[in-house]
mmCIF file of C-alpha atoms in Angstrom:
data_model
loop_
_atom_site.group_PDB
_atom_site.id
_atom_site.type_symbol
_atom_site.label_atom_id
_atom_site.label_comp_id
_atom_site.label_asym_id
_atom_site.label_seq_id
_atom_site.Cartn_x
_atom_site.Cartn_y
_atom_site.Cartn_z
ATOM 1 C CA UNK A 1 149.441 292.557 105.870
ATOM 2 C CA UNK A 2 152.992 293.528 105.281
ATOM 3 C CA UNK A 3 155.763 294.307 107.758
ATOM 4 C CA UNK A 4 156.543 297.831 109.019
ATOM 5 C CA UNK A 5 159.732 298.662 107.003
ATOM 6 C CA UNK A 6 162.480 299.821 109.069
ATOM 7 C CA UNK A 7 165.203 297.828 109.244
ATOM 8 C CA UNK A 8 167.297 297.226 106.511
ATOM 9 C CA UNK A 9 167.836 293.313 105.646
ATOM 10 C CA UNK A 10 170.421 291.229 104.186
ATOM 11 C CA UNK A 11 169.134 288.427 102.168
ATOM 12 C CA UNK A 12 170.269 285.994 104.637
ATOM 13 C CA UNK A 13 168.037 283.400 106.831
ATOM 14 C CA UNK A 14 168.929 281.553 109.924
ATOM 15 C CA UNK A 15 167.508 278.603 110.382
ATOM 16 C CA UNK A 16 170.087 276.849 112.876
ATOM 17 C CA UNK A 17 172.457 278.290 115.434
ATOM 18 C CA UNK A 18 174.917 276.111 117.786
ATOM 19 C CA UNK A 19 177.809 278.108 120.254
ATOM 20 C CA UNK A 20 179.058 280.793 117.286
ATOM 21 C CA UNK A 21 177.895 279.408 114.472
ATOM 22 C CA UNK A 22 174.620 280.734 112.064
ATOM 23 C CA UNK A 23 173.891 278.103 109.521
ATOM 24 C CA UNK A 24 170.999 279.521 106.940
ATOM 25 C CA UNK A 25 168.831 278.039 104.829
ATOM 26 C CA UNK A 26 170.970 277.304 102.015
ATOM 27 C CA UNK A 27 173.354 275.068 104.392
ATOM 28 C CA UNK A 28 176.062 278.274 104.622
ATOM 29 C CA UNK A 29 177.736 278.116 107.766
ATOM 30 C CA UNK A 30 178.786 281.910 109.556
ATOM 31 C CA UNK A 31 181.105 282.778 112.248
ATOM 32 C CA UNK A 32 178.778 285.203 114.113
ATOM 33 C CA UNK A 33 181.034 288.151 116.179
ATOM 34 C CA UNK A 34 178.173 290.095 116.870
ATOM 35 C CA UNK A 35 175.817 288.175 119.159
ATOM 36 C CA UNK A 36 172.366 289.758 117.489
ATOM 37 C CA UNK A 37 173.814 293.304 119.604
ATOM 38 C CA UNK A 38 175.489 291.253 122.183
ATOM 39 C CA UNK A 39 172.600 289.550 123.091
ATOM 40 C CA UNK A 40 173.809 285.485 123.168
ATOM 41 C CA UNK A 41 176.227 285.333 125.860
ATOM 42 C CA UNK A 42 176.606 282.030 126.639
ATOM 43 C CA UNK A 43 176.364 280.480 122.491
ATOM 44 C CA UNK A 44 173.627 279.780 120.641
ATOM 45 C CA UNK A 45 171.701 276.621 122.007
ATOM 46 C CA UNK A 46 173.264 275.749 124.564
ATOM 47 C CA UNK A 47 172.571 272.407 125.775
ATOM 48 C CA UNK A 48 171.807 273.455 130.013
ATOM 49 C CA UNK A 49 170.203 276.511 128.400
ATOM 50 C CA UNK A 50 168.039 274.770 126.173
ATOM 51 C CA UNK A 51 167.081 271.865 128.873
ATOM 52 C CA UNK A 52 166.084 274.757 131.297
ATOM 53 C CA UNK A 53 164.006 276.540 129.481
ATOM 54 C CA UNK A 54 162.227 272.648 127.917
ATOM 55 C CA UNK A 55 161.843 272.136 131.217
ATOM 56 C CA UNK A 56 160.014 275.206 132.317
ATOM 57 C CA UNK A 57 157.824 275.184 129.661
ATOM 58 C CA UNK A 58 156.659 271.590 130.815
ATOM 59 C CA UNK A 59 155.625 273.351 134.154
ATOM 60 C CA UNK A 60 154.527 277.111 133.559
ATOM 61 C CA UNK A 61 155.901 279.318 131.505
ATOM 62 C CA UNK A 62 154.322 282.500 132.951
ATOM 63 C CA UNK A 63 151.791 283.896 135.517
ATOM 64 C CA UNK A 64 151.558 287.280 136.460
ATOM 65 C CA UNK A 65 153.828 289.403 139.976
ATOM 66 C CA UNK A 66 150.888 288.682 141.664
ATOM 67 C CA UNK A 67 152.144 285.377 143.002
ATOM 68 C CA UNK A 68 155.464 283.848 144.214
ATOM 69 C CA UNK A 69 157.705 282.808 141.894
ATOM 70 C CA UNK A 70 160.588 281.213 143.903
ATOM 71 C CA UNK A 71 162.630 281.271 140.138
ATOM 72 C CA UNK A 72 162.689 285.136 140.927
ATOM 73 C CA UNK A 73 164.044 284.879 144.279
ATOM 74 C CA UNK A 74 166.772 281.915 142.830
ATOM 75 C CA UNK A 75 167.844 284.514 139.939
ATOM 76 C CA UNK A 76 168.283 287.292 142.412
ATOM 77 C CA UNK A 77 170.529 285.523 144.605
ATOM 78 C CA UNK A 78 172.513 283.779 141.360
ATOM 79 C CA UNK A 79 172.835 287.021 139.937
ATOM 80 C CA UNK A 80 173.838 288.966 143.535
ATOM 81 C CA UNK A 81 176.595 286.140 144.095
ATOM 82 C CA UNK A 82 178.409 286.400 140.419
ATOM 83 C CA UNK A 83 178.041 290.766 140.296
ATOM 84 C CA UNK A 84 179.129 291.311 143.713
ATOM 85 C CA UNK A 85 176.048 293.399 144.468
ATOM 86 C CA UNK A 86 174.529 291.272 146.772
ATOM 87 C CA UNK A 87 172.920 293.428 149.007
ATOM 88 C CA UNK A 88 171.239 295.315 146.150
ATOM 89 C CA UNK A 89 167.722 294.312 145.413
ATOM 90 C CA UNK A 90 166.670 293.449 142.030
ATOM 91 C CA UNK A 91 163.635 294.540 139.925
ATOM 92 C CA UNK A 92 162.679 292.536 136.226
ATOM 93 C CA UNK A 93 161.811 293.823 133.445
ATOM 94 C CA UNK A 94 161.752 292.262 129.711
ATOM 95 C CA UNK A 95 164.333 294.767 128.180
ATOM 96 C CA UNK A 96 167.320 297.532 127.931
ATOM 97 C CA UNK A 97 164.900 300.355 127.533
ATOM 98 C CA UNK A 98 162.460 299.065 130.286
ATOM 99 C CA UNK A 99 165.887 298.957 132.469
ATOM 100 C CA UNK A 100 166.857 302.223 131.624
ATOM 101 C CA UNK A 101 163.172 303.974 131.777
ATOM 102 C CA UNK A 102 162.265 302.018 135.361
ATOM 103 C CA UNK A 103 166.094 303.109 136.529
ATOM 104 C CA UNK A 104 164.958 306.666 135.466
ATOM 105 C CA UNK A 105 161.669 306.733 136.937
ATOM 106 C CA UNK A 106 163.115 305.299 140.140
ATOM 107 C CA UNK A 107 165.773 308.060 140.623
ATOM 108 C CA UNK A 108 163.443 310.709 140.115
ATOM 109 C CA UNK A 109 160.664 308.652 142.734
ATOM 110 C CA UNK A 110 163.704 308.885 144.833
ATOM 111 C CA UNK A 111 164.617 312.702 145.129
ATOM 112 C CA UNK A 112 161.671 314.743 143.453
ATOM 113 C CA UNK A 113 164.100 315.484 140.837
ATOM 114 C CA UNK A 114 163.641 315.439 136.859
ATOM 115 C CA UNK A 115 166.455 316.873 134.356
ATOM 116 C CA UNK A 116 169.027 314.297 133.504
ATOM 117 C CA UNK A 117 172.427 314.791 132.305
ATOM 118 C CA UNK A 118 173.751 311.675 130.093
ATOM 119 C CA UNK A 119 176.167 312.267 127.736
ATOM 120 C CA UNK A 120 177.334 312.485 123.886
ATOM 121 C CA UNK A 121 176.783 309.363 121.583
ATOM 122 C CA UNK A 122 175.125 307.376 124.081
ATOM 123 C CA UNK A 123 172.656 305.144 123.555
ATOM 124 C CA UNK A 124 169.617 304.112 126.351
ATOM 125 C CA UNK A 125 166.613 302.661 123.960
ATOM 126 C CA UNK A 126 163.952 303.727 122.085
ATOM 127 C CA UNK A 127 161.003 304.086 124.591
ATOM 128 C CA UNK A 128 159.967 307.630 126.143
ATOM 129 C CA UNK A 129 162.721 308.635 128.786
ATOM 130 C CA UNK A 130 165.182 306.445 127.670
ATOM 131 C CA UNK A 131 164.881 307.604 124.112
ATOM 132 C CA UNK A 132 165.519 311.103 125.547
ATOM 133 C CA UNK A 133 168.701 310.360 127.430
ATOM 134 C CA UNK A 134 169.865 308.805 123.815
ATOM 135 C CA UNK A 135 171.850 311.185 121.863
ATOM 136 C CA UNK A 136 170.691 310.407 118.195
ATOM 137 C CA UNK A 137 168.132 313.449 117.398
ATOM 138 C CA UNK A 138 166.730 311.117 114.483
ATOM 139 C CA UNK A 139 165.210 308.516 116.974
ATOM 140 C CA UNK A 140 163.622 311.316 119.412
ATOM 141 C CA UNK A 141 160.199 312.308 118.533
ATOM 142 C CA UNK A 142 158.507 315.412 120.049
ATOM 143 C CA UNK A 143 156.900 313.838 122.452
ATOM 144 C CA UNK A 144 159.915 312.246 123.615
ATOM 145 C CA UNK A 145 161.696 315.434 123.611
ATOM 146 C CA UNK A 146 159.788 316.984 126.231
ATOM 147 C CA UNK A 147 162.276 315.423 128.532
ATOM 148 C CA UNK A 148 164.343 318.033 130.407
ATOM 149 C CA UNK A 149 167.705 316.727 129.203
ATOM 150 C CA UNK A 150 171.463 318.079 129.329
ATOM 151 C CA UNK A 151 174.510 316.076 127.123
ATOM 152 C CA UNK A 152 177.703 316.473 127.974
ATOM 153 C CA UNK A 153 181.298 314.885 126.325
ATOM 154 C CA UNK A 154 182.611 312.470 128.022
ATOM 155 C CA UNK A 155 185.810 312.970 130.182
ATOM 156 C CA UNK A 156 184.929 316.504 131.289
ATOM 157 C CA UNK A 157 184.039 316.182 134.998
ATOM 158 C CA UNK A 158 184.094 320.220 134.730
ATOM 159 C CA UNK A 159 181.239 320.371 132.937
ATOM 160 C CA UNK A 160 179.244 317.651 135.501
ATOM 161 C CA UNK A 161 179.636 319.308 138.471
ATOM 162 C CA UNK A 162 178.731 322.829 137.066
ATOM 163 C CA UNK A 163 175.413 321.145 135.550
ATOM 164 C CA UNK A 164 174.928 319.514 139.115
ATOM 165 C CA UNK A 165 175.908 322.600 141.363
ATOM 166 C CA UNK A 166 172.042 323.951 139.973
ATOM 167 C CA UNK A 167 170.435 321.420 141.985
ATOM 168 C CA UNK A 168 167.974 320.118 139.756
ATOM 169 C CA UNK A 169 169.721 317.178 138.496
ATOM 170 C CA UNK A 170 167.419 314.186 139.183
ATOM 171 C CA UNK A 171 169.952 311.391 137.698
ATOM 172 C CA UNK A 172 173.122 310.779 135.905
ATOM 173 C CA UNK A 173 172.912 308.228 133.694
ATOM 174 C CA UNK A 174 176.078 306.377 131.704
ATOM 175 C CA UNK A 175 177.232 303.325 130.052
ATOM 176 C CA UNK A 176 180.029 300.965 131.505
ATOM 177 C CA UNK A 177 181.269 301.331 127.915
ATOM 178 C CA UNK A 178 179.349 302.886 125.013
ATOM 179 C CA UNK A 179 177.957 300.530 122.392
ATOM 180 C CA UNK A 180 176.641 301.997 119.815
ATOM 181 C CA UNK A 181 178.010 305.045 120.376
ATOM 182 C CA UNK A 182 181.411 303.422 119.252
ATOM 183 C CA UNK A 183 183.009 301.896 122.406
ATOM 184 C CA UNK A 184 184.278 305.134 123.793
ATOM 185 C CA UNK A 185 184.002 305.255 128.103
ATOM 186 C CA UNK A 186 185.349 307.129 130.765
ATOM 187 C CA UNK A 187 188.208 307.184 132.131
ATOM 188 C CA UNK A 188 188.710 305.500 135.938
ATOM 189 C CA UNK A 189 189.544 308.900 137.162
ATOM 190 C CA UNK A 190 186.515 310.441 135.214
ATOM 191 C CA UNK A 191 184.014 307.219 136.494
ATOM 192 C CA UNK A 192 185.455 307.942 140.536
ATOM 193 C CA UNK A 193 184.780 311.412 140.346
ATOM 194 C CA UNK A 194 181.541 311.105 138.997
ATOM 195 C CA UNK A 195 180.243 308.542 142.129
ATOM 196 C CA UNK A 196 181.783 311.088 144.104
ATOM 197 C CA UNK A 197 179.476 314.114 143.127
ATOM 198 C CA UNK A 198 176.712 312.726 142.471
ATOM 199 C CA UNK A 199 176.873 311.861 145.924
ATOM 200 C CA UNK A 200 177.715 315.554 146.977
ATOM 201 C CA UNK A 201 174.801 316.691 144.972
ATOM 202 C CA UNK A 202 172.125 313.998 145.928
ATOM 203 C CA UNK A 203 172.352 312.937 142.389
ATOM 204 C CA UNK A 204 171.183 309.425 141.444
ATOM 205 C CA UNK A 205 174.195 307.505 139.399
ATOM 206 C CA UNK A 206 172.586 305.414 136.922
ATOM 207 C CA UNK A 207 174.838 302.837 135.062
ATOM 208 C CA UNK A 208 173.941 301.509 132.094
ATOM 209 C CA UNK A 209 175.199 298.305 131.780
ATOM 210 C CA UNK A 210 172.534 296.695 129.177
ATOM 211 C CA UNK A 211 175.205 296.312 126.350
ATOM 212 C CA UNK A 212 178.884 296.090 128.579
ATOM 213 C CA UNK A 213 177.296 293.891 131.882
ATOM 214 C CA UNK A 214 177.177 289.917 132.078
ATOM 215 C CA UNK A 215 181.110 289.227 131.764
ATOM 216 C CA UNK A 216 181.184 291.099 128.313
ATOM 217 C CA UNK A 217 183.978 293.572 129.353
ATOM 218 C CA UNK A 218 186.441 290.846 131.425
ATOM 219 C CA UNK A 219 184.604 291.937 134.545
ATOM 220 C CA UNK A 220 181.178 290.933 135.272
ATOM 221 C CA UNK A 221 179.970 294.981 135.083
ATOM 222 C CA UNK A 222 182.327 297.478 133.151
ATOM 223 C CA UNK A 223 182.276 300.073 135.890
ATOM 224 C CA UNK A 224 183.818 297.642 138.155
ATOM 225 C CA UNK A 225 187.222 298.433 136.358
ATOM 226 C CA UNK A 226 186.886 301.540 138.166
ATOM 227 C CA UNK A 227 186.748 300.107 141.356
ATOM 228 C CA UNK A 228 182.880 302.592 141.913
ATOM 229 C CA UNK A 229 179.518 301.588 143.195
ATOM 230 C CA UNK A 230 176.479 302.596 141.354
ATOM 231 C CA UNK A 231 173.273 303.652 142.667
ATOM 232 C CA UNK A 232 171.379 301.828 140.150
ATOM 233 C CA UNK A 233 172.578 299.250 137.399
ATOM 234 C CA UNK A 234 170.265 298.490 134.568
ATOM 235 C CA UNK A 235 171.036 295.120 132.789
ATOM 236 C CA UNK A 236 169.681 293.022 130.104
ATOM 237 C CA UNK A 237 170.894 291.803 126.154
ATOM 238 C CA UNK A 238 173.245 288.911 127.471
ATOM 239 C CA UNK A 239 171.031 288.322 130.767
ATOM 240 C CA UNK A 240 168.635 285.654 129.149
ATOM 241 C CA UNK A 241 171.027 284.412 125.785
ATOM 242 C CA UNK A 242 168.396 285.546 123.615
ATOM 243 C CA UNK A 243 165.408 285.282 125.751
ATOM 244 C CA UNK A 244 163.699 288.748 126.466
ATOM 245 C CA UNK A 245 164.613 289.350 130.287
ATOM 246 C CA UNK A 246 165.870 292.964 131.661
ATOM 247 C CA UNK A 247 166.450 294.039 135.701
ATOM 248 C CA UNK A 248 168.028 297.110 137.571
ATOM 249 C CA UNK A 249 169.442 296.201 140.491
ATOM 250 C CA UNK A 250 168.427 298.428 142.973
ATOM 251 C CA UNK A 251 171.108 300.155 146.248
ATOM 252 C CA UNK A 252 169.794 299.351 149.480
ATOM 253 C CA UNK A 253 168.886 303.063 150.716
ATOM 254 C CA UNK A 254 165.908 302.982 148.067
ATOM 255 C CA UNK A 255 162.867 302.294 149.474
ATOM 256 C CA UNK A 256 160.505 299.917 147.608
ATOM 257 C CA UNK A 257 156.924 300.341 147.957
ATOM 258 C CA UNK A 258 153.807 298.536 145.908
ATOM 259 C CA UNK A 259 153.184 299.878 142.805
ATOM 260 C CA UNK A 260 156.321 301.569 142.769
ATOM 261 C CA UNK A 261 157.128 299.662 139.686
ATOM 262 C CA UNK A 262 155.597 297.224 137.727
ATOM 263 C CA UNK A 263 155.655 295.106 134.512
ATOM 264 C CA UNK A 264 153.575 292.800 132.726
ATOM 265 C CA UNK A 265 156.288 290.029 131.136
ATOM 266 C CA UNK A 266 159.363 290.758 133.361
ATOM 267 C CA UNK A 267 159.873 288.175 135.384
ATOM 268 C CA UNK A 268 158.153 285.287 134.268
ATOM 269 C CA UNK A 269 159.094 281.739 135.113
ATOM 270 C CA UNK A 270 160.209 281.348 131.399
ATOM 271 C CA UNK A 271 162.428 284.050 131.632
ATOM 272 C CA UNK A 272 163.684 283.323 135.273
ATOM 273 C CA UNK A 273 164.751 280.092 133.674
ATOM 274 C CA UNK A 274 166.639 281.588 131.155
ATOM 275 C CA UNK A 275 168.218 283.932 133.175
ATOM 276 C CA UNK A 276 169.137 281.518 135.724
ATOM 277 C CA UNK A 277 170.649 279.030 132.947
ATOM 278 C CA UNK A 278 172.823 282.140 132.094
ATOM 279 C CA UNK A 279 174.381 282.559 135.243
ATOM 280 C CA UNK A 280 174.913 278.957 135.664
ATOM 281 C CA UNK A 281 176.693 278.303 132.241
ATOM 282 C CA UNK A 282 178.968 281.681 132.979
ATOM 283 C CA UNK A 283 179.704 280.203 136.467
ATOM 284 C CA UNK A 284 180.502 276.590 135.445
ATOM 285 C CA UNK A 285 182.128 277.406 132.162
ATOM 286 C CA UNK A 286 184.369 279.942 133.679
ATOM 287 C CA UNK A 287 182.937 282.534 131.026
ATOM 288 C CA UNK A 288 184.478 285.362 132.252
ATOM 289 C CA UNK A 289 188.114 283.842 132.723
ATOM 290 C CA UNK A 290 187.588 283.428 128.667
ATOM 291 C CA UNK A 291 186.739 286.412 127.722
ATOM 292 C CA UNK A 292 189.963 287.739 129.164
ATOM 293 C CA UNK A 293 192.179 285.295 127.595
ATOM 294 C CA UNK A 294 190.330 285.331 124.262
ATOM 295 C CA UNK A 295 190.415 289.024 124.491
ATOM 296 C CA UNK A 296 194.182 289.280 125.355
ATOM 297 C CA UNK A 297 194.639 287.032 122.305
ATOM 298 C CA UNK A 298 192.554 289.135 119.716
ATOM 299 C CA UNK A 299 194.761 291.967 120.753
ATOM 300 C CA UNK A 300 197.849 290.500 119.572
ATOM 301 C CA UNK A 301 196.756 289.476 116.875
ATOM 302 C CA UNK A 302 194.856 292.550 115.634
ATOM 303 C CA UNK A 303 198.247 293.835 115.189
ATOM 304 C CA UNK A 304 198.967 292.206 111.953
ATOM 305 C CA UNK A 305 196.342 294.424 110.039
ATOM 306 C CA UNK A 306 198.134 297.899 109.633
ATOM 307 C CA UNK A 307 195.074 298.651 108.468
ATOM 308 C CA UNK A 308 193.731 299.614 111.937
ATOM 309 C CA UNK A 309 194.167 302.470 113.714
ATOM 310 C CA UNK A 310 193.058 301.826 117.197
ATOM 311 C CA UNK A 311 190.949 298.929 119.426
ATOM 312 C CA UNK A 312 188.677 300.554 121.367
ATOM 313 C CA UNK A 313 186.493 298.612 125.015
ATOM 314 C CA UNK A 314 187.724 295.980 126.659
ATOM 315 C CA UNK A 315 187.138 291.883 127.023
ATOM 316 C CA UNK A 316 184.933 290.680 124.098
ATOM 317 C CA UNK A 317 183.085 294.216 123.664
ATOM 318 C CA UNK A 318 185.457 295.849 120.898
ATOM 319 C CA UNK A 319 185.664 297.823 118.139
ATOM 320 C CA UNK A 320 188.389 298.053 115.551
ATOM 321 C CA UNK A 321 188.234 301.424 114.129
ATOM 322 C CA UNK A 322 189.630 302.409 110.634
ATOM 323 C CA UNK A 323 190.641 305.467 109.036
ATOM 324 C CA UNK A 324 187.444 305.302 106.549
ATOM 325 C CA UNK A 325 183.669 304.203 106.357
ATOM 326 C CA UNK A 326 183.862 300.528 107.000
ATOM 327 C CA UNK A 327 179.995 299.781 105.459
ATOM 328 C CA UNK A 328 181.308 298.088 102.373
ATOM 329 C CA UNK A 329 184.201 296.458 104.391
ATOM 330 C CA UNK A 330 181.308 294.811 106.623
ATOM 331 C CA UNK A 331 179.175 293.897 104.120
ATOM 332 C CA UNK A 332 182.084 291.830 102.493
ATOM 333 C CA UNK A 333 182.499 290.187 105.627
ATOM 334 C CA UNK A 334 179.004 288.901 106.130
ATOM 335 C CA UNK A 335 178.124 288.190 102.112
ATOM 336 C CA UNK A 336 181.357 286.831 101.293
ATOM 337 C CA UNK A 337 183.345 285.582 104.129
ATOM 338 C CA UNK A 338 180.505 284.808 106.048
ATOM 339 C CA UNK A 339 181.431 286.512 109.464
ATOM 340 C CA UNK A 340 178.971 288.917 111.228
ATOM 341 C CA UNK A 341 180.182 291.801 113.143
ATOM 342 C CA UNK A 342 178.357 295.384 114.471
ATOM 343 C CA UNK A 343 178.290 298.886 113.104
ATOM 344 C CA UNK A 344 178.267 301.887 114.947
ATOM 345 C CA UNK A 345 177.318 306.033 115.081
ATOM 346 C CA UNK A 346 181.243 305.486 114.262
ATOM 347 C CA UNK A 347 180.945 304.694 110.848
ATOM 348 C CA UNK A 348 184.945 303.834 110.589
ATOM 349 C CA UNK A 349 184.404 301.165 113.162
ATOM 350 C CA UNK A 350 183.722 297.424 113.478
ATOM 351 C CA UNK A 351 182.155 296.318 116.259
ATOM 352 C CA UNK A 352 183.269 292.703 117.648
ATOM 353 C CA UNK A 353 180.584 291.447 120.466
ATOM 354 C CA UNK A 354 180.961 287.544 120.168
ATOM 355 C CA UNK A 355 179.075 285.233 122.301
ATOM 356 C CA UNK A 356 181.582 284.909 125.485
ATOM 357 C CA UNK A 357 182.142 280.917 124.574
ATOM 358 C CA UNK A 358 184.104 282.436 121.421
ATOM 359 C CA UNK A 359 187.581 280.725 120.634
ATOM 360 C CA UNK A 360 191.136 281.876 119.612
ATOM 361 C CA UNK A 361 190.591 279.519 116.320
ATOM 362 C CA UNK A 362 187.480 281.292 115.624
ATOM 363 C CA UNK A 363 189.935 284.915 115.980
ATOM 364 C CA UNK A 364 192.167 283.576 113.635
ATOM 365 C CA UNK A 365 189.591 283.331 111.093
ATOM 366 C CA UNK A 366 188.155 286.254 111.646
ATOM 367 C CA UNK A 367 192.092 288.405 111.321
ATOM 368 C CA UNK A 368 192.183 285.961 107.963
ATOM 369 C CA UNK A 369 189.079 287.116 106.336
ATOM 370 C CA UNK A 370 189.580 290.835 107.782
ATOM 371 C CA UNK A 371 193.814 290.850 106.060
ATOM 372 C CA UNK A 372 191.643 289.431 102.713
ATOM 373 C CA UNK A 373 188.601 291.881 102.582
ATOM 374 C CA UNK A 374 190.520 294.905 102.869
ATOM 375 C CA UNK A 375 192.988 293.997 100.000
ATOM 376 C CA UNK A 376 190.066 292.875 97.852
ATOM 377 C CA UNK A 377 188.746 296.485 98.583
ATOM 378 C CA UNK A 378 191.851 298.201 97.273
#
């Protein structure tokens, strides 16, 4: 049997990974920038991380929602503590898209509701409803696109309220910053306004904070830049370092009942202990505190390649956007100078998600192999 052929591969192999380094298995080291999509948060193998989940797996690694599982209710509280939403409720899933598409279902549940508006380049996952909020018509299939679904720019509140004056909107769904979309986001008067009608409108406000949550943006969720309260926040990628594990948390005037929701894997002690090690490591280590100063650092230092035209996101979820296609650029960088970094629907951006342990010396080598890459191109 042969593997499905859909992603394109570089001929490289990991075989080792410690903090925000890839070794393969020829022994060549690489700085890694991108985090697998932002999913290690906390490094690669890190030694409370690793012990956690040895440990778990000594006990039982998984059992079904049918039981307790005090590592649930530990993970919860962890989790409400470091976000600031602790008097949401939280429901776990394994992934982004099972976020998004039990966020979805939730807000529709909620008011009887079903067209959603979301909005240009963003991206929500590749399963049924979430596929269908994603604005990439080459990923929708027509049985995705039966989805009653309106996308509007960003930055147009205009547009919003007319689409939510009809009074069928179910849900409005964004990211705290776009990822693959190419790190675009609203603006804090744009975000404020938004809470504010959906509100008017008995509209469900949806964040998506899969890709910009955990500390990645300098704050533990991007929306909290704009100082706005969301009526559901879907998380995963950096929530278990590389361990599947996904949640929405969950504003108190929803009402939970059984079967409301449900999930096979989400939520298992393995991943509880994962997600748990997360929170402890970004809590002990001070994660977020580094991200800011790491992330005030790139930015000065950005500034000696003229080459660049503009830094787009904030904290350690950026993108360094050129004035041409940057796929040969990147593929420099990873084959030859050995650094990973992220594409994007942008395709004159780099995207820079490093794990949130990432160090000014490890900057410096990336703005050194960047200044020699793009003269080696001209």
């Amino acid at each position: 049997m042969n593997l499905f052929d859909v992603y394109p591969l570089y001929n490289i192999t990991p075989v080792k990974a410690v903090d925000c380094t890839i070794t393969d298995e020829n022994g060549v080291e690489y700085l890694d920038l991108y985090s697998g999509h932002g999913v290690i948060s906390i490094g690669h193998t890190q030694p409370h991380y690793v012990a956690k989940l040895k440990e778990q797996l000594d006990h039982i690694g998984f059992y079904s929602n049918a039981i307790q599982n005090p590592l649930q209710v530990e993970l919860a509280q962890k989790l409400g503590e470091l976000s600031g939403y602790d008097d949401y409720a939280l429901f776990l899933c394994s992934s982004g898209a099972e976020a998004n598409e039990n966020a979805l279902k939730l807000a529709s549940f909620h008011n009887g509701k079903s067209r959603v508006i979301a909005f240009d380049n963003s991206f929500h996952g590749r399963t049924s409803a979430a596929v269908a909020v994603t604005d990439n018509k080459k990923i929708v299939a027509p049985i995705n696109a039966q989805q009653v679904v309106t996308f509007l720019p960003l930055n147009q509140i205009d547009l919003v309220e007319t689409e939510l004056q009809k009074g069928d909107v179910c849900t409005v769904i964004i990211e705290g910053i776009q990822g693959v979309g190419g790190l675009d986001e609203g603006t804090t008067e744009f975000f404020q306004a938004l809470e504010k009608l959906c509100k008017q409108y008995e509209a469900v406000l949806i964040l998506d904070e899969v890709q910009s949550g955990y500390g990645r943006s300098g704050k533990f969720f991007a929306h909290q830049y704009h100082n706005i309260k969301a009526d559901i926040i879907c998380l995963a990628k950096g929530m278990g370092n590389g361990f599947p594990i996904g949640g929405i948390l969950i504003a108190p005037h929803f009402k939970a009942s059984y079967g409301l929701l449900g999930t096979t894997f989400g939520g298992s002690h393995l991943a509880c202990a994962a997600g748990i090690a997360v929170l402890d490591v970004i809590k002990s280590e001070k994660l977020i505190d580094n991200v800011n100063a790491v992330s005030e650092y790139f930015m000065k230092t950005i500034q000696q390649v003229p080459e660049i035209i503009k830094v787009k996101g904030k904290g350690l979820m950026l993108g360094v956007e050129f004035d041409f296609d940057v796929s040969a650029l990147r593929k420099k960088m990873i084959v030859e100078k050995h650094i990973f970094t992220g594409s994007a629907n942008n395709k004159n951006l780099l995207r820079i998600l490093p794990p949130l342990t990432i160090t000014t010396a490890a900057i410096d080598t990336f703005i050194v192999a960047l200044k020699e890459s793009l003269a080696e191109l001209k």
